[in-house]
mmCIF file of C-alpha atoms in Angstrom:
data_model
loop_
_atom_site.group_PDB
_atom_site.id
_atom_site.type_symbol
_atom_site.label_atom_id
_atom_site.label_comp_id
_atom_site.label_asym_id
_atom_site.label_seq_id
_atom_site.Cartn_x
_atom_site.Cartn_y
_atom_site.Cartn_z
ATOM 1 C CA UNK A 1 -8.008 3.270 12.611
ATOM 2 C CA UNK A 2 -9.297 5.010 15.737
ATOM 3 C CA UNK A 3 -8.726 3.815 19.306
ATOM 4 C CA UNK A 4 -11.997 1.875 19.450
ATOM 5 C CA UNK A 5 -11.264 0.044 16.203
ATOM 6 C CA UNK A 6 -7.740 -0.753 17.371
ATOM 7 C CA UNK A 7 -9.049 -2.149 20.647
ATOM 8 C CA UNK A 8 -11.495 -4.340 18.721
ATOM 9 C CA UNK A 9 -8.749 -5.570 16.369
ATOM 10 C CA UNK A 10 -6.448 -6.471 19.258
ATOM 11 C CA UNK A 11 -9.278 -8.176 21.149
ATOM 12 C CA UNK A 12 -10.168 -10.139 18.006
ATOM 13 C CA UNK A 13 -6.599 -11.350 17.621
ATOM 14 C CA UNK A 14 -6.492 -12.490 21.264
ATOM 15 C CA UNK A 15 -9.873 -14.171 20.892
ATOM 16 C CA UNK A 16 -8.954 -16.119 17.760
ATOM 17 C CA UNK A 17 -5.526 -17.025 19.102
ATOM 18 C CA UNK A 18 -7.172 -18.414 22.223
ATOM 19 C CA UNK A 19 -9.671 -20.366 20.117
ATOM 20 C CA UNK A 20 -6.782 -21.888 18.173
ATOM 21 C CA UNK A 21 -5.161 -22.960 21.445
ATOM 22 C CA UNK A 22 -8.467 -24.522 22.532
ATOM 23 C CA UNK A 23 -8.589 -26.483 19.277
ATOM 24 C CA UNK A 24 -5.596 -28.526 20.448
ATOM 25 C CA UNK A 25 -7.270 -29.610 23.683
ATOM 26 C CA UNK A 26 -9.129 -32.939 23.979
ATOM 27 C CA UNK A 27 -12.530 -33.283 25.542
ATOM 28 C CA UNK A 28 -15.529 -30.990 25.819
ATOM 29 C CA UNK A 29 -14.819 -28.641 22.918
ATOM 30 C CA UNK A 30 -18.370 -27.305 22.654
ATOM 31 C CA UNK A 31 -18.562 -26.363 26.321
ATOM 32 C CA UNK A 32 -15.111 -24.776 26.305
ATOM 33 C CA UNK A 33 -15.777 -22.887 23.077
ATOM 34 C CA UNK A 34 -19.040 -21.460 24.366
ATOM 35 C CA UNK A 35 -17.354 -20.375 27.593
ATOM 36 C CA UNK A 36 -14.507 -18.788 25.616
ATOM 37 C CA UNK A 37 -17.034 -16.766 23.619
ATOM 38 C CA UNK A 38 -18.648 -15.444 26.793
ATOM 39 C CA UNK A 39 -15.272 -14.630 28.343
ATOM 40 C CA UNK A 40 -13.280 -13.230 25.448
ATOM 41 C CA UNK A 41 -15.358 -12.350 22.389
ATOM 42 C CA UNK A 42 -14.359 -8.891 21.141
ATOM 43 C CA UNK A 43 -18.083 -8.162 20.973
ATOM 44 C CA UNK A 44 -18.268 -8.121 24.779
ATOM 45 C CA UNK A 45 -17.902 -4.370 24.370
ATOM 46 C CA UNK A 46 -21.312 -4.452 22.646
ATOM 47 C CA UNK A 47 -23.107 -6.151 25.538
ATOM 48 C CA UNK A 48 -25.160 -3.034 26.432
ATOM 49 C CA UNK A 49 -26.314 -2.688 22.808
ATOM 50 C CA UNK A 50 -27.100 -6.408 22.602
ATOM 51 C CA UNK A 51 -29.149 -6.348 25.801
ATOM 52 C CA UNK A 52 -30.942 -3.198 24.667
ATOM 53 C CA UNK A 53 -31.789 -4.848 21.336
ATOM 54 C CA UNK A 54 -33.272 -7.911 23.010
ATOM 55 C CA UNK A 55 -35.283 -5.704 25.354
ATOM 56 C CA UNK A 56 -36.619 -3.611 22.479
ATOM 57 C CA UNK A 57 -37.321 -6.470 20.054
ATOM 58 C CA UNK A 58 -38.800 -8.995 22.483
ATOM 59 C CA UNK A 59 -39.746 -6.949 25.534
ATOM 60 C CA UNK A 60 -37.191 -9.026 27.434
ATOM 61 C CA UNK A 61 -36.515 -8.299 31.094
ATOM 62 C CA UNK A 62 -32.965 -7.186 31.977
ATOM 63 C CA UNK A 63 -32.095 -10.721 33.151
ATOM 64 C CA UNK A 64 -33.494 -12.407 30.043
ATOM 65 C CA UNK A 65 -31.802 -9.830 27.789
ATOM 66 C CA UNK A 66 -28.510 -10.538 29.574
ATOM 67 C CA UNK A 67 -28.951 -14.305 29.196
ATOM 68 C CA UNK A 68 -29.726 -14.008 25.479
ATOM 69 C CA UNK A 69 -26.685 -11.778 24.988
ATOM 70 C CA UNK A 70 -24.537 -14.448 26.654
ATOM 71 C CA UNK A 71 -25.920 -17.063 24.248
ATOM 72 C CA UNK A 72 -25.022 -14.733 21.372
ATOM 73 C CA UNK A 73 -21.441 -14.492 22.656
ATOM 74 C CA UNK A 74 -21.313 -18.268 23.177
ATOM 75 C CA UNK A 75 -22.282 -18.740 19.525
ATOM 76 C CA UNK A 76 -19.352 -16.524 18.542
ATOM 77 C CA UNK A 77 -17.066 -18.743 20.599
ATOM 78 C CA UNK A 78 -18.318 -21.835 18.757
ATOM 79 C CA UNK A 79 -17.539 -20.170 15.445
ATOM 80 C CA UNK A 80 -14.022 -19.134 16.489
ATOM 81 C CA UNK A 81 -13.181 -22.673 17.540
ATOM 82 C CA UNK A 82 -14.797 -24.226 14.451
ATOM 83 C CA UNK A 83 -12.580 -22.497 11.899
ATOM 84 C CA UNK A 84 -9.646 -24.664 12.955
ATOM 85 C CA UNK A 85 -11.693 -27.719 12.003
ATOM 86 C CA UNK A 86 -12.772 -26.429 8.598
ATOM 87 C CA UNK A 87 -10.275 -28.715 6.864
ATOM 88 C CA UNK A 88 -11.948 -31.721 8.522
ATOM 89 C CA UNK A 89 -15.532 -30.780 7.649
ATOM 90 C CA UNK A 90 -16.621 -33.241 4.959
ATOM 91 C CA UNK A 91 -19.894 -34.867 3.931
ATOM 92 C CA UNK A 92 -19.744 -37.261 6.897
ATOM 93 C CA UNK A 93 -19.240 -34.343 9.286
ATOM 94 C CA UNK A 94 -22.304 -32.575 7.849
ATOM 95 C CA UNK A 95 -24.395 -35.728 8.209
ATOM 96 C CA UNK A 96 -23.358 -36.054 11.854
ATOM 97 C CA UNK A 97 -23.511 -32.432 13.024
ATOM 98 C CA UNK A 98 -26.105 -30.582 10.906
ATOM 99 C CA UNK A 99 -29.873 -31.017 10.995
ATOM 100 C CA UNK A 100 -31.615 -29.626 7.895
ATOM 101 C CA UNK A 101 -35.240 -28.611 8.410
ATOM 102 C CA UNK A 102 -36.227 -28.726 4.707
ATOM 103 C CA UNK A 103 -34.287 -31.519 2.934
ATOM 104 C CA UNK A 104 -36.368 -31.028 -0.209
ATOM 105 C CA UNK A 105 -35.137 -27.441 -0.522
ATOM 106 C CA UNK A 106 -31.552 -28.675 -0.210
ATOM 107 C CA UNK A 107 -32.248 -31.162 -3.002
ATOM 108 C CA UNK A 108 -33.619 -28.333 -5.149
ATOM 109 C CA UNK A 109 -30.368 -26.443 -4.607
ATOM 110 C CA UNK A 110 -28.411 -29.480 -5.790
ATOM 111 C CA UNK A 111 -30.474 -29.563 -8.968
ATOM 112 C CA UNK A 112 -31.000 -25.877 -9.752
ATOM 113 C CA UNK A 113 -28.614 -23.769 -7.665
ATOM 114 C CA UNK A 114 -29.459 -20.074 -7.551
ATOM 115 C CA UNK A 115 -29.099 -17.277 -5.036
ATOM 116 C CA UNK A 116 -28.918 -18.308 -1.368
ATOM 117 C CA UNK A 117 -29.688 -15.299 0.807
ATOM 118 C CA UNK A 118 -28.246 -15.798 4.268
ATOM 119 C CA UNK A 119 -27.528 -13.591 7.276
ATOM 120 C CA UNK A 120 -24.699 -12.585 9.569
ATOM 121 C CA UNK A 121 -24.910 -15.399 12.114
ATOM 122 C CA UNK A 122 -21.261 -15.912 13.149
ATOM 123 C CA UNK A 123 -21.552 -19.163 11.137
ATOM 124 C CA UNK A 124 -22.184 -17.834 7.636
ATOM 125 C CA UNK A 125 -18.807 -19.079 6.320
ATOM 126 C CA UNK A 126 -19.561 -22.522 7.726
ATOM 127 C CA UNK A 127 -22.862 -22.431 5.812
ATOM 128 C CA UNK A 128 -20.914 -22.469 2.545
ATOM 129 C CA UNK A 129 -19.086 -25.596 3.693
ATOM 130 C CA UNK A 130 -22.372 -27.275 4.618
ATOM 131 C CA UNK A 131 -23.768 -26.576 1.150
ATOM 132 C CA UNK A 132 -20.623 -27.665 -0.667
ATOM 133 C CA UNK A 133 -20.287 -30.870 1.336
ATOM 134 C CA UNK A 134 -23.993 -31.576 0.781
ATOM 135 C CA UNK A 135 -23.412 -31.763 -2.967
ATOM 136 C CA UNK A 136 -24.207 -28.139 -3.875
ATOM 137 C CA UNK A 137 -21.418 -26.380 -5.838
ATOM 138 C CA UNK A 138 -21.205 -23.092 -3.930
ATOM 139 C CA UNK A 139 -19.884 -19.563 -4.432
ATOM 140 C CA UNK A 140 -19.757 -16.902 -1.738
ATOM 141 C CA UNK A 141 -20.019 -13.103 -1.925
ATOM 142 C CA UNK A 142 -17.648 -11.568 0.636
ATOM 143 C CA UNK A 143 -15.383 -8.634 1.465
ATOM 144 C CA UNK A 144 -11.677 -9.068 0.792
ATOM 145 C CA UNK A 145 -9.067 -9.240 3.495
ATOM 146 C CA UNK A 146 -7.193 -6.378 1.833
ATOM 147 C CA UNK A 147 -10.212 -4.094 2.311
ATOM 148 C CA UNK A 148 -10.247 -4.629 6.079
ATOM 149 C CA UNK A 149 -8.337 -2.294 8.425
ATOM 150 C CA UNK A 150 -8.067 -5.300 10.756
ATOM 151 C CA UNK A 151 -5.956 -7.283 8.299
ATOM 152 C CA UNK A 152 -2.615 -6.497 10.011
ATOM 153 C CA UNK A 153 -4.020 -7.990 13.226
ATOM 154 C CA UNK A 154 -6.349 -10.785 12.111
ATOM 155 C CA UNK A 155 -5.272 -11.411 8.509
ATOM 156 C CA UNK A 156 -3.861 -14.855 9.337
ATOM 157 C CA UNK A 157 -7.227 -15.958 10.688
ATOM 158 C CA UNK A 158 -9.175 -14.339 7.838
ATOM 159 C CA UNK A 159 -7.098 -16.394 5.412
ATOM 160 C CA UNK A 160 -7.989 -19.554 7.337
ATOM 161 C CA UNK A 161 -11.689 -18.659 7.307
ATOM 162 C CA UNK A 162 -11.834 -17.790 3.609
ATOM 163 C CA UNK A 163 -9.285 -20.270 2.304
ATOM 164 C CA UNK A 164 -10.360 -23.320 4.293
ATOM 165 C CA UNK A 165 -14.070 -22.719 3.695
ATOM 166 C CA UNK A 166 -13.607 -22.078 -0.036
ATOM 167 C CA UNK A 167 -11.743 -25.386 -0.301
ATOM 168 C CA UNK A 168 -15.001 -27.107 0.716
ATOM 169 C CA UNK A 169 -17.261 -25.289 -1.764
ATOM 170 C CA UNK A 170 -17.297 -28.229 -4.210
ATOM 171 C CA UNK A 171 -16.359 -26.181 -7.244
ATOM 172 C CA UNK A 172 -17.201 -22.563 -6.474
ATOM 173 C CA UNK A 173 -15.140 -19.740 -4.985
ATOM 174 C CA UNK A 174 -15.470 -16.403 -3.208
ATOM 175 C CA UNK A 175 -16.495 -13.325 -5.176
ATOM 176 C CA UNK A 176 -15.399 -10.061 -3.605
ATOM 177 C CA UNK A 177 -17.534 -6.976 -3.296
ATOM 178 C CA UNK A 178 -14.667 -4.578 -3.951
ATOM 179 C CA UNK A 179 -14.013 -6.221 -7.344
ATOM 180 C CA UNK A 180 -17.336 -5.343 -9.034
ATOM 181 C CA UNK A 181 -16.501 -6.530 -12.556
ATOM 182 C CA UNK A 182 -15.223 -9.883 -11.353
ATOM 183 C CA UNK A 183 -18.254 -10.132 -9.049
ATOM 184 C CA UNK A 184 -20.683 -9.602 -11.924
ATOM 185 C CA UNK A 185 -18.866 -12.106 -14.147
ATOM 186 C CA UNK A 186 -18.821 -14.644 -11.339
ATOM 187 C CA UNK A 187 -22.524 -14.252 -10.622
ATOM 188 C CA UNK A 188 -23.406 -14.804 -14.267
ATOM 189 C CA UNK A 189 -21.151 -17.848 -14.457
ATOM 190 C CA UNK A 190 -22.468 -19.391 -11.248
ATOM 191 C CA UNK A 191 -26.136 -18.879 -12.140
ATOM 192 C CA UNK A 192 -25.566 -20.211 -15.687
ATOM 193 C CA UNK A 193 -23.964 -23.365 -14.262
ATOM 194 C CA UNK A 194 -26.819 -23.822 -11.773
ATOM 195 C CA UNK A 195 -24.483 -23.397 -8.817
ATOM 196 C CA UNK A 196 -25.444 -21.736 -5.541
ATOM 197 C CA UNK A 197 -24.293 -18.216 -4.654
ATOM 198 C CA UNK A 198 -24.398 -17.341 -0.943
ATOM 199 C CA UNK A 199 -24.841 -13.646 -0.180
ATOM 200 C CA UNK A 200 -25.546 -11.726 3.032
ATOM 201 C CA UNK A 201 -27.807 -8.702 2.472
ATOM 202 C CA UNK A 202 -28.731 -7.792 6.047
ATOM 203 C CA UNK A 203 -26.234 -4.934 6.482
ATOM 204 C CA UNK A 204 -28.149 -1.659 6.910
ATOM 205 C CA UNK A 205 -27.278 1.046 4.374
ATOM 206 C CA UNK A 206 -27.928 4.800 4.635
ATOM 207 C CA UNK A 207 -30.350 4.808 1.713
ATOM 208 C CA UNK A 208 -31.313 2.879 -1.383
ATOM 209 C CA UNK A 209 -33.375 2.753 -4.555
ATOM 210 C CA UNK A 210 -35.529 -0.043 -3.107
ATOM 211 C CA UNK A 211 -38.073 0.802 -0.364
ATOM 212 C CA UNK A 212 -36.925 0.016 3.188
ATOM 213 C CA UNK A 213 -37.579 -3.364 4.749
ATOM 214 C CA UNK A 214 -39.367 -3.859 8.048
ATOM 215 C CA UNK A 215 -37.946 -6.101 10.743
ATOM 216 C CA UNK A 216 -39.325 -6.315 14.269
ATOM 217 C CA UNK A 217 -40.327 -2.675 14.489
ATOM 218 C CA UNK A 218 -37.374 -1.266 12.566
ATOM 219 C CA UNK A 219 -37.384 0.115 9.013
ATOM 220 C CA UNK A 220 -34.114 0.387 7.085
ATOM 221 C CA UNK A 221 -32.469 -0.010 3.691
ATOM 222 C CA UNK A 222 -30.158 -2.861 2.668
ATOM 223 C CA UNK A 223 -28.079 -3.555 -0.426
ATOM 224 C CA UNK A 224 -30.017 -5.105 -3.288
ATOM 225 C CA UNK A 225 -27.498 -5.542 -6.115
ATOM 226 C CA UNK A 226 -27.078 -9.317 -5.897
ATOM 227 C CA UNK A 227 -30.856 -9.804 -5.659
ATOM 228 C CA UNK A 228 -31.324 -7.637 -8.753
ATOM 229 C CA UNK A 229 -28.831 -9.780 -10.659
ATOM 230 C CA UNK A 230 -30.523 -13.019 -9.585
ATOM 231 C CA UNK A 231 -33.947 -11.800 -10.709
ATOM 232 C CA UNK A 232 -32.547 -10.466 -13.981
ATOM 233 C CA UNK A 233 -31.005 -13.855 -14.756
ATOM 234 C CA UNK A 234 -33.999 -15.891 -13.612
ATOM 235 C CA UNK A 235 -32.066 -17.634 -10.844
ATOM 236 C CA UNK A 236 -34.063 -19.365 -8.087
ATOM 237 C CA UNK A 237 -33.850 -17.724 -4.657
ATOM 238 C CA UNK A 238 -33.534 -19.609 -1.381
ATOM 239 C CA UNK A 239 -33.402 -18.215 2.155
ATOM 240 C CA UNK A 240 -30.972 -19.936 4.535
ATOM 241 C CA UNK A 241 -29.556 -19.597 8.024
ATOM 242 C CA UNK A 242 -27.151 -21.880 9.892
ATOM 243 C CA UNK A 243 -27.014 -21.526 13.676
ATOM 244 C CA UNK A 244 -26.251 -23.629 16.754
ATOM 245 C CA UNK A 245 -28.681 -24.765 19.410
ATOM 246 C CA UNK A 246 -27.877 -24.627 23.125
ATOM 247 C CA UNK A 247 -25.870 -27.845 22.867
ATOM 248 C CA UNK A 248 -23.802 -26.621 19.928
ATOM 249 C CA UNK A 249 -25.457 -28.782 17.243
ATOM 250 C CA UNK A 250 -26.131 -26.946 13.976
ATOM 251 C CA UNK A 251 -29.620 -26.262 12.649
ATOM 252 C CA UNK A 252 -29.875 -25.447 8.951
ATOM 253 C CA UNK A 253 -33.017 -23.451 8.188
ATOM 254 C CA UNK A 254 -34.103 -23.247 4.553
ATOM 255 C CA UNK A 255 -37.010 -21.747 2.612
ATOM 256 C CA UNK A 256 -37.491 -21.502 -1.134
ATOM 257 C CA UNK A 257 -39.071 -18.360 -2.575
ATOM 258 C CA UNK A 258 -41.539 -18.950 -5.378
ATOM 259 C CA UNK A 259 -41.744 -16.343 -8.169
ATOM 260 C CA UNK A 260 -41.153 -13.196 -6.060
ATOM 261 C CA UNK A 261 -42.620 -10.192 -7.907
ATOM 262 C CA UNK A 262 -39.916 -7.643 -7.069
ATOM 263 C CA UNK A 263 -36.612 -6.971 -5.359
ATOM 264 C CA UNK A 264 -38.437 -5.428 -2.404
ATOM 265 C CA UNK A 265 -40.668 -8.506 -2.074
ATOM 266 C CA UNK A 266 -37.567 -10.719 -1.942
ATOM 267 C CA UNK A 267 -35.936 -8.581 0.725
ATOM 268 C CA UNK A 268 -39.075 -8.333 2.853
ATOM 269 C CA UNK A 269 -39.560 -12.120 2.683
ATOM 270 C CA UNK A 270 -35.902 -12.428 3.648
ATOM 271 C CA UNK A 271 -36.383 -10.419 6.844
ATOM 272 C CA UNK A 272 -39.740 -12.044 7.613
ATOM 273 C CA UNK A 273 -37.983 -15.422 7.572
ATOM 274 C CA UNK A 274 -35.312 -14.083 9.905
ATOM 275 C CA UNK A 275 -38.001 -12.835 12.295
ATOM 276 C CA UNK A 276 -39.513 -16.340 12.419
ATOM 277 C CA UNK A 277 -36.168 -17.921 13.277
ATOM 278 C CA UNK A 278 -35.086 -15.449 15.956
ATOM 279 C CA UNK A 279 -38.365 -15.837 17.795
ATOM 280 C CA UNK A 280 -37.307 -19.451 18.376
ATOM 281 C CA UNK A 281 -33.511 -18.958 18.479
ATOM 282 C CA UNK A 282 -32.877 -15.327 19.485
ATOM 283 C CA UNK A 283 -29.072 -15.594 19.315
ATOM 284 C CA UNK A 284 -29.120 -16.784 15.683
ATOM 285 C CA UNK A 285 -28.676 -13.301 14.167
ATOM 286 C CA UNK A 286 -25.383 -11.508 14.556
ATOM 287 C CA UNK A 287 -26.981 -8.173 13.677
ATOM 288 C CA UNK A 288 -28.482 -7.622 17.132
ATOM 289 C CA UNK A 289 -25.462 -5.528 18.013
ATOM 290 C CA UNK A 290 -26.566 -2.903 15.489
ATOM 291 C CA UNK A 291 -30.365 -3.363 15.782
ATOM 292 C CA UNK A 292 -30.884 -0.876 18.622
ATOM 293 C CA UNK A 293 -29.436 1.912 16.471
ATOM 294 C CA UNK A 294 -31.801 1.330 13.542
ATOM 295 C CA UNK A 295 -34.713 3.732 12.916
ATOM 296 C CA UNK A 296 -38.125 2.858 14.220
ATOM 297 C CA UNK A 297 -40.877 2.235 11.692
ATOM 298 C CA UNK A 298 -43.243 5.192 11.415
ATOM 299 C CA UNK A 299 -46.672 4.682 12.972
ATOM 300 C CA UNK A 300 -49.420 3.656 10.532
ATOM 301 C CA UNK A 301 -51.470 6.545 9.148
ATOM 302 C CA UNK A 302 -54.573 7.449 11.087
ATOM 303 C CA UNK A 303 -57.811 6.104 9.552
#
């Protein structure tokens, strides 16, 4: 671990420890959590990259880019505080705190399951709880704690995040990317049982067999293995993103894909849906802190 990674790990431990302390306080938890994110998120070091991303993607002025970056950090604060309430998040909590924009798609997930493609949003672990406590048996594709160099510093909190969220999955469990055989077996089992499998495929990769996706002027490759498995097994595919509004209430965005012709079509629809959401809620995507480093799309060929 280099000095920058160590600094991030130590800042993350302080941040999560502070969020745990906040969880014991009465009163305005949303306001305090949002302020804590702006003050202490370890991603504060990425503020220049965040602001640059908002300027490039939206043409935002320096002040607007700064304000959007602060909302992004506030969302991280809400997540950090929320993990200490995971054990309390039940069906009644979901009914009270989460607004679903497409209830019929949620009902389809209850009946048919399938692949749920989500995004890094700070709240992607909470999304699995929302599905499970909405009557959707849920599995999650994730990286293991043991694979993270931050484990000696934040392992206790990673175990809370994974363990407490998995306990609310209503029958499913986490499948880990560094255990490929178990991952493949789990995917087949989940799809056969008509359960939902939540996977995040928005991490850029250096290259890939599938053509690059386009997202707000950037062209890049992402991992496609879970999508390939879903199509091979005829599993339905749903796009989903859970994010907070300015008051801290959760919005659950859903869209069902109908008979996508290819892996690339799935992935492009996936990023098109993200583009729709971030135009309304720019802080909803965690990936803004890497967006400014992604390659620009080539200009269209001359006529």
